[in-house]
CSV table of C-alpha atoms in Angstrom, one decimal:
chain,number,residue,atom,x,y,z
A,1,MET,CA,-0.2,-0.1,0.0
A,2,PRO,CA,2.8,2.4,1.0
A,3,GLU,CA,4.1,1.7,-2.3
A,4,THR,CA,1.1,2.4,-4.3
A,5,THR,CA,0.5,5.7,-2.7
A,6,SER,CA,4.5,6.6,-3.4
A,7,ALA,CA,3.8,6.1,-7.2
A,8,CYS,CA,1.2,7.9,-7.3
A,9,SER,CA,2.5,10.9,-5.4
A,10,LYS,CA,5.7,10.4,-8.3
A,11,THR,CA,2.9,10.8,-10.9
A,12,LYS,CA,1.1,13.7,-9.6
A,13,ALA,CA,4.3,15.5,-9.2
A,14,ALA,CA,5.7,14.5,-12.6
A,15,GLY,CA,2.0,15.9,-13.9
A,16,SER,CA,2.3,19.0,-12.2
A,17,ALA,CA,5.9,19.6,-13.4
A,18,ALA,CA,4.7,18.7,-17.0
A,19,LEU,CA,2.1,21.6,-16.6
A,20,ILE,CA,4.3,24.3,-15.8
A,21,PRO,CA,6.1,24.6,-19.0
A,22,SER,CA,2.5,24.5,-20.7
A,23,ARG,CA,1.7,27.3,-18.2
A,24,ALA,CA,4.6,29.5,-19.5
A,25,ASP,CA,3.9,28.9,-22.8
A,26,ALA,CA,0.2,30.0,-22.5
A,27,ARG,CA,1.4,33.1,-20.4
A,28,ILE,CA,4.1,33.7,-23.5
A,29,ALA,CA,1.3,33.3,-25.9
A,30,GLY,CA,-1.1,35.4,-24.0
A,31,TRP,CA,1.7,38.1,-23.9
A,32,LEU,CA,2.3,37.9,-27.7
A,33,ARG,CA,-1.3,38.4,-28.7
A,34,SER,CA,-1.5,41.3,-26.6
A,35,ALA,CA,1.9,42.5,-28.2
A,36,HIS,CA,0.3,41.9,-31.8
A,37,ALA,CA,-3.0,43.8,-30.8
A,38,ALA,CA,-1.4,46.9,-29.7
A,39,ARG,CA,0.9,46.7,-32.6
A,40,GLN,CA,-2.1,46.6,-35.1
A,41,ARG,CA,-4.2,49.2,-33.4
A,42,LEU,CA,-1.3,51.5,-33.2
A,43,LEU,CA,-0.7,50.7,-37.2
A,44,ASN,CA,-4.5,51.5,-37.7
A,45,ILE,CA,-4.2,54.9,-35.8
A,46,ALA,CA,-1.0,55.8,-37.8
A,47,PHE,CA,-3.0,55.0,-41.2
A,48,LEU,CA,-5.5,56.8,-40.4
A,49,VAL,CA,-3.7,60.2,-39.4
A,50,VAL,CA,-1.4,59.5,-42.8
A,51,GLY,CA,-4.9,59.2,-44.5
A,52,LEU,CA,-6.6,62.6,-42.7
A,53,GLY,CA,-2.7,64.1,-43.9
A,54,LEU,CA,-3.0,63.4,-47.4
A,55,GLY,CA,-6.5,63.7,-47.9
A,56,GLN,CA,-7.6,66.9,-46.5
A,57,GLY,CA,-3.6,68.3,-46.6
A,58,SER,CA,-3.6,68.2,-50.4
A,59,ILE,CA,-7.1,70.2,-50.3
A,60,PHE,CA,-5.6,72.8,-47.8
A,61,ILE,CA,-2.7,73.1,-49.9
A,62,VAL,CA,-4.8,73.7,-53.1
A,63,GLN,CA,-7.0,75.9,-51.3
A,64,THR,CA,-3.7,77.8,-50.1
A,65,THR,CA,-2.3,78.6,-53.3
A,66,LEU,CA,-5.9,79.7,-55.3
A,67,VAL,CA,-6.0,82.3,-52.0
A,68,ALA,CA,-2.9,83.3,-53.1
A,69,ALA,CA,-3.9,83.9,-56.9
A,70,GLY,CA,-7.3,85.6,-55.7
A,71,GLU,CA,-9.4,82.7,-57.2
A,72,TYR,CA,-12.2,83.5,-54.2
A,73,ASP,CA,-15.2,82.8,-56.4
A,74,LEU,CA,-14.0,79.4,-57.1
A,75,LEU,CA,-13.0,78.7,-53.5
A,76,ALA,CA,-16.4,80.0,-52.4
A,77,ALA,CA,-18.7,77.9,-54.8
A,78,PHE,CA,-16.4,74.6,-54.1
A,79,GLY,CA,-16.3,75.0,-50.6
A,80,THR,CA,-20.3,75.6,-50.5
A,81,HIS,CA,-20.9,72.5,-52.4
A,82,TYR,CA,-18.1,70.6,-51.0
A,83,SER,CA,-19.5,70.7,-48.0
A,84,PHE,CA,-23.0,69.6,-48.5
A,85,ALA,CA,-21.8,67.1,-50.7
A,86,ILE,CA,-19.9,65.5,-47.9
A,87,LEU,CA,-22.8,66.1,-45.8
A,88,GLY,CA,-24.6,64.0,-48.4
A,89,ILE,CA,-22.1,61.3,-48.1
A,90,LEU,CA,-22.5,61.1,-44.4
A,91,LEU,CA,-26.4,61.0,-44.3
A,92,VAL,CA,-26.2,58.2,-47.3
A,93,ASP,CA,-24.0,56.2,-44.9
A,94,ALA,CA,-26.2,56.5,-42.0
A,95,GLY,CA,-24.2,55.2,-39.3
A,96,ALA,CA,-23.9,52.0,-41.4
A,97,SER,CA,-19.9,52.0,-40.7
A,98,THR,CA,-20.8,51.7,-36.8
A,99,THR,CA,-23.6,49.2,-37.4
A,100,LEU,CA,-22.2,47.0,-39.6
A,101,ALA,CA,-18.7,46.9,-37.5
A,102,THR,CA,-20.7,45.9,-34.8
A,103,ALA,CA,-22.4,43.1,-36.7
A,104,VAL,CA,-18.8,41.7,-37.8
A,105,ALA,CA,-17.2,41.9,-34.4
A,106,ARG,CA,-20.3,40.1,-32.5
A,107,ILE,CA,-21.1,37.6,-35.5
A,108,GLY,CA,-17.1,36.2,-35.9
A,109,ILE,CA,-15.8,35.3,-39.0
A,110,GLY,CA,-16.7,31.6,-39.3
A,111,PRO,CA,-18.9,30.3,-42.6
A,112,ASP,CA,-22.0,30.7,-40.5
A,113,GLY,CA,-21.1,34.2,-39.4
A,114,ARG,CA,-19.8,35.3,-42.9
A,115,GLU,CA,-23.4,34.3,-44.5
A,116,GLN,CA,-25.5,36.1,-41.7
A,117,PHE,CA,-23.0,39.0,-42.3
A,118,TRP,CA,-23.9,39.3,-46.0
A,119,ARG,CA,-27.5,39.1,-45.1
A,120,ILE,CA,-27.0,42.1,-42.6
A,121,PHE,CA,-24.8,43.9,-45.4
A,122,CYS,CA,-27.1,43.5,-48.2
A,123,GLU,CA,-30.0,44.9,-46.3
A,124,THR,CA,-28.2,47.6,-44.9
A,125,SER,CA,-27.2,48.5,-48.6
A,126,VAL,CA,-30.8,48.8,-49.6
A,127,ILE,CA,-31.5,51.2,-47.0
A,128,ARG,CA,-28.7,53.4,-47.8
A,129,LEU,CA,-29.4,53.3,-51.4
A,130,VAL,CA,-33.0,54.5,-50.6
A,131,PHE,CA,-31.3,57.3,-48.5
A,132,ALA,CA,-29.1,57.9,-51.4
A,133,ALA,CA,-32.2,58.4,-53.6
A,134,CYS,CA,-33.8,60.9,-51.4
A,135,VAL,CA,-30.7,63.0,-51.0
A,136,GLY,CA,-30.1,62.9,-54.6
A,137,ALA,CA,-33.8,64.1,-55.4
A,138,ALA,CA,-33.5,66.5,-52.9
A,139,ALA,CA,-30.4,68.0,-54.7
A,140,LEU,CA,-31.7,68.1,-58.0
A,141,ILE,CA,-34.9,70.0,-56.9
A,142,TYR,CA,-32.5,72.5,-55.3
A,143,ALA,CA,-30.2,72.7,-58.5
A,144,PHE,CA,-32.9,72.7,-61.0
A,145,GLY,CA,-35.3,74.3,-59.4
A,146,ILE,CA,-34.2,76.6,-57.2
A,147,ALA,CA,-30.9,77.7,-57.5
A,148,GLY,CA,-30.7,77.5,-61.3
A,149,ASP,CA,-27.0,78.6,-61.5
A,150,GLY,CA,-24.5,76.6,-64.1
A,151,PHE,CA,-22.2,75.5,-61.5
A,152,THR,CA,-24.7,74.2,-59.1
A,153,GLU,CA,-26.6,72.1,-61.9
A,154,CYS,CA,-23.5,70.7,-63.2
A,155,TYR,CA,-22.0,69.7,-59.9
A,156,VAL,CA,-24.9,68.2,-58.5
A,157,ALA,CA,-25.7,66.2,-61.8
A,158,LEU,CA,-22.4,64.6,-61.9
A,159,ALA,CA,-21.7,64.4,-58.3
A,160,LEU,CA,-24.7,62.2,-57.7
A,161,PRO,CA,-23.0,59.2,-58.8
A,162,GLY,CA,-20.8,59.2,-55.7
A,163,LEU,CA,-23.6,59.5,-53.4
A,164,LEU,CA,-25.0,56.2,-54.9
A,165,VAL,CA,-21.7,54.5,-55.0
A,166,TRP,CA,-21.1,55.4,-51.8
A,167,ALA,CA,-24.1,53.0,-50.6
A,168,ILE,CA,-22.1,49.9,-51.1
A,169,ASN,CA,-19.0,51.1,-48.9
A,170,ALA,CA,-17.0,48.7,-47.1
A,171,VAL,CA,-16.1,51.2,-44.1
A,172,GLY,CA,-18.0,49.0,-41.5
A,173,LEU,CA,-16.7,45.4,-42.7
A,174,LEU,CA,-12.9,47.1,-42.5
A,175,ASP,CA,-13.4,48.3,-39.0
A,176,GLY,CA,-15.1,45.5,-37.9
A,177,LEU,CA,-12.1,43.3,-39.2
A,178,ARG,CA,-9.8,45.5,-37.4
A,179,LEU,CA,-8.6,47.1,-40.5
A,180,SER,CA,-9.8,50.6,-40.1
A,181,GLY,CA,-6.3,52.2,-41.2
A,182,VAL,CA,-7.2,50.6,-44.5
A,183,SER,CA,-10.3,52.6,-44.8
A,184,GLY,CA,-8.6,55.6,-43.3
A,185,LEU,CA,-6.3,55.6,-46.5
A,186,THR,CA,-8.7,54.7,-49.3
A,187,GLY,CA,-10.9,57.4,-47.7
A,188,ALA,CA,-7.8,60.0,-48.7
A,189,ALA,CA,-8.7,59.0,-52.6
A,190,ALA,CA,-11.8,61.1,-52.6
A,191,TYR,CA,-10.1,64.1,-50.8
A,192,ILE,CA,-6.9,63.8,-53.3
A,193,ALA,CA,-9.4,63.7,-56.2
A,194,ALA,CA,-10.8,66.8,-55.1
A,195,ALA,CA,-7.8,68.8,-54.8
A,196,ILE,CA,-7.2,67.8,-58.4
A,197,GLY,CA,-10.4,69.1,-59.6
A,198,LEU,CA,-9.7,72.1,-57.9
A,199,CYS,CA,-6.4,72.9,-59.8
A,200,LEU,CA,-8.3,71.7,-63.2
A,201,ALA,CA,-11.2,74.1,-62.6
A,202,ALA,CA,-9.2,77.1,-61.9
A,203,HIS,CA,-9.8,79.7,-64.5
A,204,ARG,CA,-12.4,77.7,-66.3
A,205,SER,CA,-16.2,78.7,-67.0
A,206,THR,CA,-18.6,78.2,-64.2
A,207,GLU,CA,-20.5,75.3,-65.9
A,208,THR,CA,-17.1,73.8,-66.6
A,209,ALA,CA,-15.9,74.1,-63.2
A,210,GLY,CA,-18.7,73.0,-62.1
A,211,ALA,CA,-18.7,69.8,-63.7
A,212,ILE,CA,-15.0,69.3,-63.2
A,213,LEU,CA,-15.5,69.3,-59.3
A,214,GLY,CA,-18.7,67.4,-59.4
A,215,GLY,CA,-17.2,64.7,-61.9
A,216,VAL,CA,-14.0,64.4,-59.7
A,217,PHE,CA,-16.1,64.0,-56.5
A,218,SER,CA,-17.7,60.9,-58.0
A,219,VAL,CA,-14.5,59.4,-59.4
A,220,GLY,CA,-12.8,60.0,-55.9
A,221,TYR,CA,-15.3,58.0,-54.1
A,222,LEU,CA,-15.3,55.1,-57.0
A,223,LEU,CA,-12.0,54.9,-56.3
A,224,THR,CA,-12.2,54.7,-52.5
A,225,VAL,CA,-15.3,52.0,-52.7
A,226,GLY,CA,-13.2,50.4,-55.5
A,227,THR,CA,-10.1,49.9,-53.7
A,228,GLN,CA,-12.1,49.0,-50.2
A,229,TRP,CA,-13.5,45.9,-52.2
A,230,ILE,CA,-10.0,44.9,-53.8
A,231,VAL,CA,-8.5,45.0,-50.1
A,232,LEU,CA,-11.4,42.9,-49.0
A,233,TRP,CA,-11.0,40.6,-52.0
A,234,ARG,CA,-7.1,39.7,-51.4
A,235,ARG,CA,-8.1,38.9,-47.6
A,236,GLY,CA,-10.8,36.3,-48.7
A,237,TRP,CA,-13.8,38.3,-48.1
A,238,PHE,CA,-16.0,38.0,-51.6
A,239,PRO,CA,-19.2,40.3,-51.6
A,240,GLN,CA,-22.3,37.8,-51.8
A,241,VAL,CA,-25.6,38.8,-52.9
A,242,SER,CA,-28.3,37.6,-50.3
A,243,ALA,CA,-32.0,38.4,-50.4
A,244,PRO,CA,-33.0,40.9,-47.5
A,245,THR,CA,-35.7,39.9,-45.3
A,246,GLN,CA,-38.8,42.3,-44.4
A,247,ALA,CA,-37.5,42.2,-40.9
A,248,GLY,CA,-34.2,42.9,-42.0
A,249,LEU,CA,-34.9,46.2,-44.0
A,250,VAL,CA,-37.1,47.4,-40.9
A,251,ARG,CA,-34.5,47.1,-38.6
A,252,ALA,CA,-32.1,48.4,-40.8
A,253,PHE,CA,-34.1,51.1,-41.4
A,254,LYS,CA,-34.9,51.8,-37.7
A,255,ASP,CA,-30.9,51.7,-36.8
A,256,GLY,CA,-30.1,54.0,-40.0
A,257,SER,CA,-32.4,56.5,-39.2
A,258,ALA,CA,-31.4,56.1,-35.4
A,259,MET,CA,-27.7,56.7,-36.1
A,260,LEU,CA,-28.1,59.7,-38.3
A,261,PHE,CA,-28.9,61.3,-34.9
A,262,GLN,CA,-25.3,61.0,-34.1
A,263,LEU,CA,-24.7,63.4,-36.7
A,264,VAL,CA,-27.5,65.7,-36.9
A,265,PRO,CA,-27.8,67.2,-33.7
A,266,GLY,CA,-24.2,68.1,-33.9
A,267,GLN,CA,-24.7,69.8,-37.1
A,268,ILE,CA,-27.4,71.8,-35.7
A,269,ASN,CA,-25.5,72.9,-32.6
A,270,MET,CA,-22.2,74.3,-34.7
A,271,ARG,CA,-24.7,76.1,-37.4
A,272,VAL,CA,-26.6,77.9,-34.7
A,273,GLN,CA,-23.5,78.8,-33.0
A,274,LEU,CA,-22.3,80.1,-36.3
A,275,VAL,CA,-25.5,82.3,-36.8
A,276,LEU,CA,-25.6,83.5,-33.1
A,277,SER,CA,-22.0,84.5,-33.7
A,278,ALA,CA,-22.4,86.4,-37.0
A,279,ALA,CA,-25.7,88.0,-35.6
A,280,TYR,CA,-24.3,89.4,-32.0
A,281,LEU,CA,-20.7,89.3,-32.2
A,282,GLY,CA,-19.5,90.5,-35.8
A,283,ALA,CA,-17.2,89.0,-38.9
A,284,GLU,CA,-14.1,89.1,-36.9
A,285,THR,CA,-14.9,87.5,-33.9
A,286,THR,CA,-16.8,84.7,-35.8
A,287,ALA,CA,-13.6,84.0,-37.7
A,288,LEU,CA,-11.3,83.7,-34.6
A,289,PHE,CA,-14.4,81.2,-33.2
A,290,ILE,CA,-14.3,78.9,-36.7
A,291,TYR,CA,-10.3,79.2,-36.6
A,292,ALA,CA,-10.5,77.7,-32.9
A,293,LYS,CA,-13.2,74.9,-33.9
A,294,GLN,CA,-11.1,73.8,-36.6
A,295,VAL,CA,-8.0,73.4,-34.2
A,296,VAL,CA,-10.4,71.8,-32.0
A,297,THR,CA,-12.1,69.7,-34.6
A,298,ALA,CA,-8.7,68.4,-35.6
A,299,PHE,CA,-7.6,66.8,-32.5
A,300,THR,CA,-11.1,65.1,-32.1
A,301,GLN,CA,-11.0,63.8,-35.3
A,302,ILE,CA,-7.8,61.9,-34.2
A,303,ILE,CA,-9.6,61.0,-31.0
A,304,GLY,CA,-12.3,59.4,-33.3
A,305,PHE,CA,-9.5,57.5,-35.3
A,306,VAL,CA,-8.8,55.8,-32.0
A,307,LEU,CA,-12.4,55.2,-31.1
A,308,ARG,CA,-13.0,53.3,-34.5
A,309,VAL,CA,-9.9,51.3,-33.5
A,310,GLU,CA,-10.6,50.5,-30.0
A,311,PHE,CA,-14.7,49.8,-31.2
A,312,PRO,CA,-14.3,45.6,-32.0
A,313,GLY,CA,-12.8,45.4,-28.8
A,314,LEU,CA,-15.3,47.6,-27.0
A,315,VAL,CA,-18.3,45.3,-28.6
A,316,GLU,CA,-16.6,42.1,-27.3
A,317,ARG,CA,-16.1,43.5,-24.0
A,318,LEU,CA,-19.8,44.5,-23.1
A,319,SER,CA,-20.9,41.4,-24.9
A,320,ALA,CA,-19.8,39.8,-21.3
A,321,ALA,CA,-22.5,39.3,-18.8
A,322,GLY,CA,-22.5,42.2,-16.3
A,323,ALA,CA,-20.3,44.5,-18.1
A,324,HIS,CA,-22.5,47.5,-19.2
A,325,SER,CA,-20.5,49.5,-16.1
A,326,PRO,CA,-19.5,53.1,-17.0
A,327,ARG,CA,-16.1,51.5,-15.4
A,328,SER,CA,-16.3,48.8,-18.2
A,329,VAL,CA,-16.4,51.4,-20.8
A,330,LEU,CA,-13.8,53.3,-20.0
A,331,ASP,CA,-11.8,50.3,-19.3
A,332,ALA,CA,-12.1,49.0,-22.8
A,333,GLN,CA,-11.4,52.7,-24.1
A,334,LYS,CA,-8.3,53.5,-22.4
A,335,LEU,CA,-6.2,54.6,-25.4
A,336,THR,CA,-8.5,57.2,-26.4
A,337,PHE,CA,-9.0,58.7,-22.9
A,338,TYR,CA,-5.3,58.8,-22.5
A,339,CYS,CA,-5.2,60.4,-26.2
A,340,ALA,CA,-7.8,63.0,-24.9
A,341,VAL,CA,-6.2,63.9,-22.0
A,342,LEU,CA,-2.8,64.6,-23.8
A,343,PHE,CA,-4.4,66.7,-26.6
A,344,ALA,CA,-6.6,68.5,-24.0
A,345,PHE,CA,-3.6,69.7,-22.0
A,346,GLY,CA,-1.2,69.9,-24.7
A,347,ALA,CA,-3.5,72.1,-26.6
A,348,ALA,CA,-4.2,74.1,-23.4
A,349,ALA,CA,-0.3,74.5,-23.0
A,350,VAL,CA,0.8,75.9,-26.0
A,351,ALA,CA,-2.1,78.1,-26.5
A,352,GLY,CA,-1.7,79.5,-23.2
A,353,VAL,CA,2.0,80.0,-23.9
A,354,ALA,CA,1.2,81.7,-26.8
A,355,ALA,CA,-1.8,84.0,-25.3
A,356,ALA,CA,0.7,84.8,-22.8
A,357,LEU,CA,2.8,86.8,-25.7
A,358,PRO,CA,0.7,90.2,-26.5
A,359,GLY,CA,3.0,90.8,-29.2
A,360,PHE,CA,2.1,87.8,-31.0
A,361,SER,CA,0.2,88.1,-34.6
A,362,LEU,CA,-2.1,85.4,-33.3
A,363,HIS,CA,-2.6,86.5,-29.8
A,364,ARG,CA,-6.3,86.6,-29.9
A,365,ALA,CA,-6.8,83.5,-31.8
A,366,THR,CA,-4.6,81.3,-29.3
A,367,THR,CA,-6.6,82.9,-26.6
A,368,MET,CA,-9.8,82.0,-28.2
A,369,ILE,CA,-8.2,78.2,-28.6
A,370,LEU,CA,-7.2,78.1,-24.8
A,371,SER,CA,-10.4,78.7,-23.7
A,372,PHE,CA,-11.8,75.7,-26.2
A,373,ALA,CA,-9.1,73.4,-25.1
A,374,PRO,CA,-11.2,71.9,-22.3
A,375,THR,CA,-14.0,70.8,-24.6
A,376,ILE,CA,-11.4,68.5,-26.6
A,377,LEU,CA,-11.6,66.1,-23.0
A,378,THR,CA,-15.5,66.5,-22.8
A,379,MET,CA,-16.0,65.9,-26.5
A,380,SER,CA,-13.9,63.0,-26.3
A,381,LEU,CA,-15.7,61.5,-23.2
A,382,SER,CA,-18.9,62.0,-25.0
A,383,LEU,CA,-17.7,60.2,-28.1
A,384,MET,CA,-16.4,57.2,-25.7
A,385,MET,CA,-20.2,56.7,-24.1
A,386,ILE,CA,-21.8,57.1,-27.5
A,387,GLN,CA,-20.0,54.5,-28.5
A,388,ALA,CA,-20.6,52.4,-25.6
A,389,LEU,CA,-24.3,52.5,-26.8
A,390,ALA,CA,-23.4,51.8,-30.4
A,391,ALA,CA,-21.7,48.6,-29.3
A,392,LEU,CA,-24.8,47.4,-27.5
A,393,GLY,CA,-26.8,48.4,-30.5
A,394,ALA,CA,-29.0,50.8,-28.2
A,395,TYR,CA,-29.4,53.3,-31.2
A,396,GLY,CA,-32.5,54.6,-29.9
A,397,ALA,CA,-30.8,55.7,-26.5
A,398,ILE,CA,-28.0,57.2,-28.9
A,399,ALA,CA,-30.7,59.5,-30.8
A,400,ALA,CA,-32.2,60.7,-27.5
A,401,ALA,CA,-29.2,61.4,-25.7
A,402,LEU,CA,-28.0,63.5,-28.6
A,403,THR,CA,-31.2,65.3,-29.3
A,404,ALA,CA,-31.3,66.8,-25.4
A,405,SER,CA,-27.8,67.5,-25.7
A,406,ALA,CA,-28.3,69.6,-28.9
A,407,VAL,CA,-31.4,71.4,-27.3
A,408,ALA,CA,-28.9,72.1,-24.1
A,409,GLY,CA,-26.4,73.4,-26.0
A,410,VAL,CA,-28.4,75.8,-28.0
A,411,VAL,CA,-30.6,77.0,-25.3
A,412,VAL,CA,-27.2,77.4,-23.3
A,413,SER,CA,-25.6,79.2,-25.9
A,414,TYR,CA,-28.4,81.6,-26.9
A,415,LEU,CA,-28.8,82.5,-23.1
A,416,LEU,CA,-25.0,83.4,-22.5
A,417,ILE,CA,-24.1,85.0,-25.7
A,418,GLY,CA,-25.5,88.8,-24.4
A,419,LEU,CA,-23.5,88.1,-21.0
A,420,ILE,CA,-20.1,86.5,-21.9
A,421,GLY,CA,-19.9,87.2,-25.5
A,422,VAL,CA,-18.1,84.2,-27.7
A,423,TYR,CA,-17.6,82.3,-24.1
A,424,ALA,CA,-21.2,81.5,-24.2
A,425,PHE,CA,-20.3,79.0,-27.3
A,426,VAL,CA,-17.7,77.5,-24.6
A,427,ALA,CA,-20.6,76.8,-22.1
A,428,GLY,CA,-22.8,75.4,-24.8
A,429,GLU,CA,-20.0,73.0,-25.6
A,430,PHE,CA,-19.9,71.9,-22.1
A,431,ALA,CA,-23.7,71.8,-22.0
A,432,PHE,CA,-24.0,69.5,-25.2
A,433,HIS,CA,-21.1,66.9,-24.1
A,434,LEU,CA,-22.3,66.9,-20.5
A,435,VAL,CA,-25.8,66.5,-21.3
A,436,GLY,CA,-24.9,63.5,-23.4
A,437,ILE,CA,-22.6,62.0,-20.7
A,438,TYR,CA,-25.2,61.9,-18.2
A,439,GLY,CA,-27.6,60.4,-20.6
A,440,VAL,CA,-25.5,57.6,-21.4
A,441,LEU,CA,-24.7,57.3,-18.0
A,442,ARG,CA,-28.1,56.7,-17.0
A,443,TYR,CA,-29.2,54.0,-19.5
A,444,LEU,CA,-25.5,51.9,-18.9
A,445,ARG,CA,-26.5,52.3,-14.9
A,446,ARG,CA,-30.0,51.0,-15.6
A,447,THR,CA,-29.1,48.0,-17.8
A,448,HIS,CA,-26.1,47.2,-15.4
A,449,ARG,CA,-28.7,47.2,-12.7
A,450,ALA,CA,-31.1,44.7,-15.1
A,451,VAL,CA,-28.5,42.6,-15.8
A,452,ALA,CA,-27.0,42.2,-12.2
A,453,THR,CA,-30.8,41.8,-11.0
A,454,SER,CA,-31.7,38.8,-13.6
A,455,ALA,CA,-28.2,36.9,-12.6
A,456,ARG,CA,-29.3,36.9,-9.2
A,457,ASN,CA,-32.8,36.0,-9.8
A,458,HIS,CA,-31.2,33.1,-11.9
A,459,ARG,CA,-29.1,32.0,-8.7
A,460,ALA,CA,-31.8,32.1,-6.5
A,461,LEU,CA,-34.1,29.7,-8.8
A,462,LEU,CA,-31.0,27.5,-9.1
A,463,ALA,CA,-30.9,27.4,-5.3
A,464,VAL,CA,-34.4,26.8,-5.0
A,465,GLY,CA,-34.4,23.9,-7.5
A,466,GLU,CA,-31.4,22.4,-5.6
A,467,GLU,CA,-32.9,22.1,-2.5
A,468,VAL,CA,-36.1,20.6,-4.0
């Protein structure tokens, strides 16, 4: 008997010893996976920033050249029409880049998951085509029935194909596959095409300039969408046509309509502030306000890139039971939070130093930037909270939170502009962001409590069953 016990002990000891290397190997494998994921996130962010620099940077350079040449009429016409064309692109997409990325992250990439995803993609694309048709019809009515000038008619007629092509873009699929950097680089093609068109349109007739700029708009988005699908095809993702279901179309329409509220409130808030500034504060202050907002927007665009990179991980984190707390949201988006703090304090520090030099030519502008710098942090926190709801698929809650935010921002700006001037817009931005954060936190806490209560009830039922 002692010999048997001794043999068993030796066997257990040998088994434990065998487990040590395997545990070490698992730990090393975990570190390697973590390092690879971190490297992939950084590459995606770098590619997104490079895409931003190549695309919008090229337009900025051409615009600067045309300003020096005195081509103000062309610049004014291009700026107005291009800004509304970009708004049309956002309306056509209707937040599908987020909803499709969520679908990819949730469904997975197995054969069954792919089939289910392509059905969702086709349903979403049908709704996007409907939105594109509505936007296109409104644009044609305005161009040929209201505006009646050659530039607008030619621009709209040739830009509409770009809106239709965007209805089948693959941004959401790339983001869900953790290839958001690729979508950022491919997106630069549309901006570069616009910059080339702006060069070609100089010193042309009004109609010719409108035709060139509208045409290159469509060409740019055709190149962007085509490149996206080429990248996916090389990675084994071949587009498949799947018959949409009525329930799927209704879901896609509801999700798209709700996701539009992520765009519309911010657009309304900013435009109301511009109208108030022009009416109450004059042209110079309005120009300084726009300049400061451009700087803030540049930082928040980079924050948006980081959010896109972290989105698939956020979906996975919030899919776990009981992981709907605000802390879980922040833990899953640490990089975004660190970048927001760095940008806010960095912008404030640089602007503060420049504002302390009265002889500096941009003294007033840097003072304005200093006052708006804290909104980089509050805006980032608001975006992080909104993205958490998007990861949960709570698009109706997003719409409610952002609608309340827009109302708060407009009301605060209007009530305070007579008392504190342009700084009323700073207060309006804080109100816009904080109300949105509060709405999301309420939803997350309510959801977290509901999940916790359901888990307790389930455990109680199990305990009763065991006793019986």
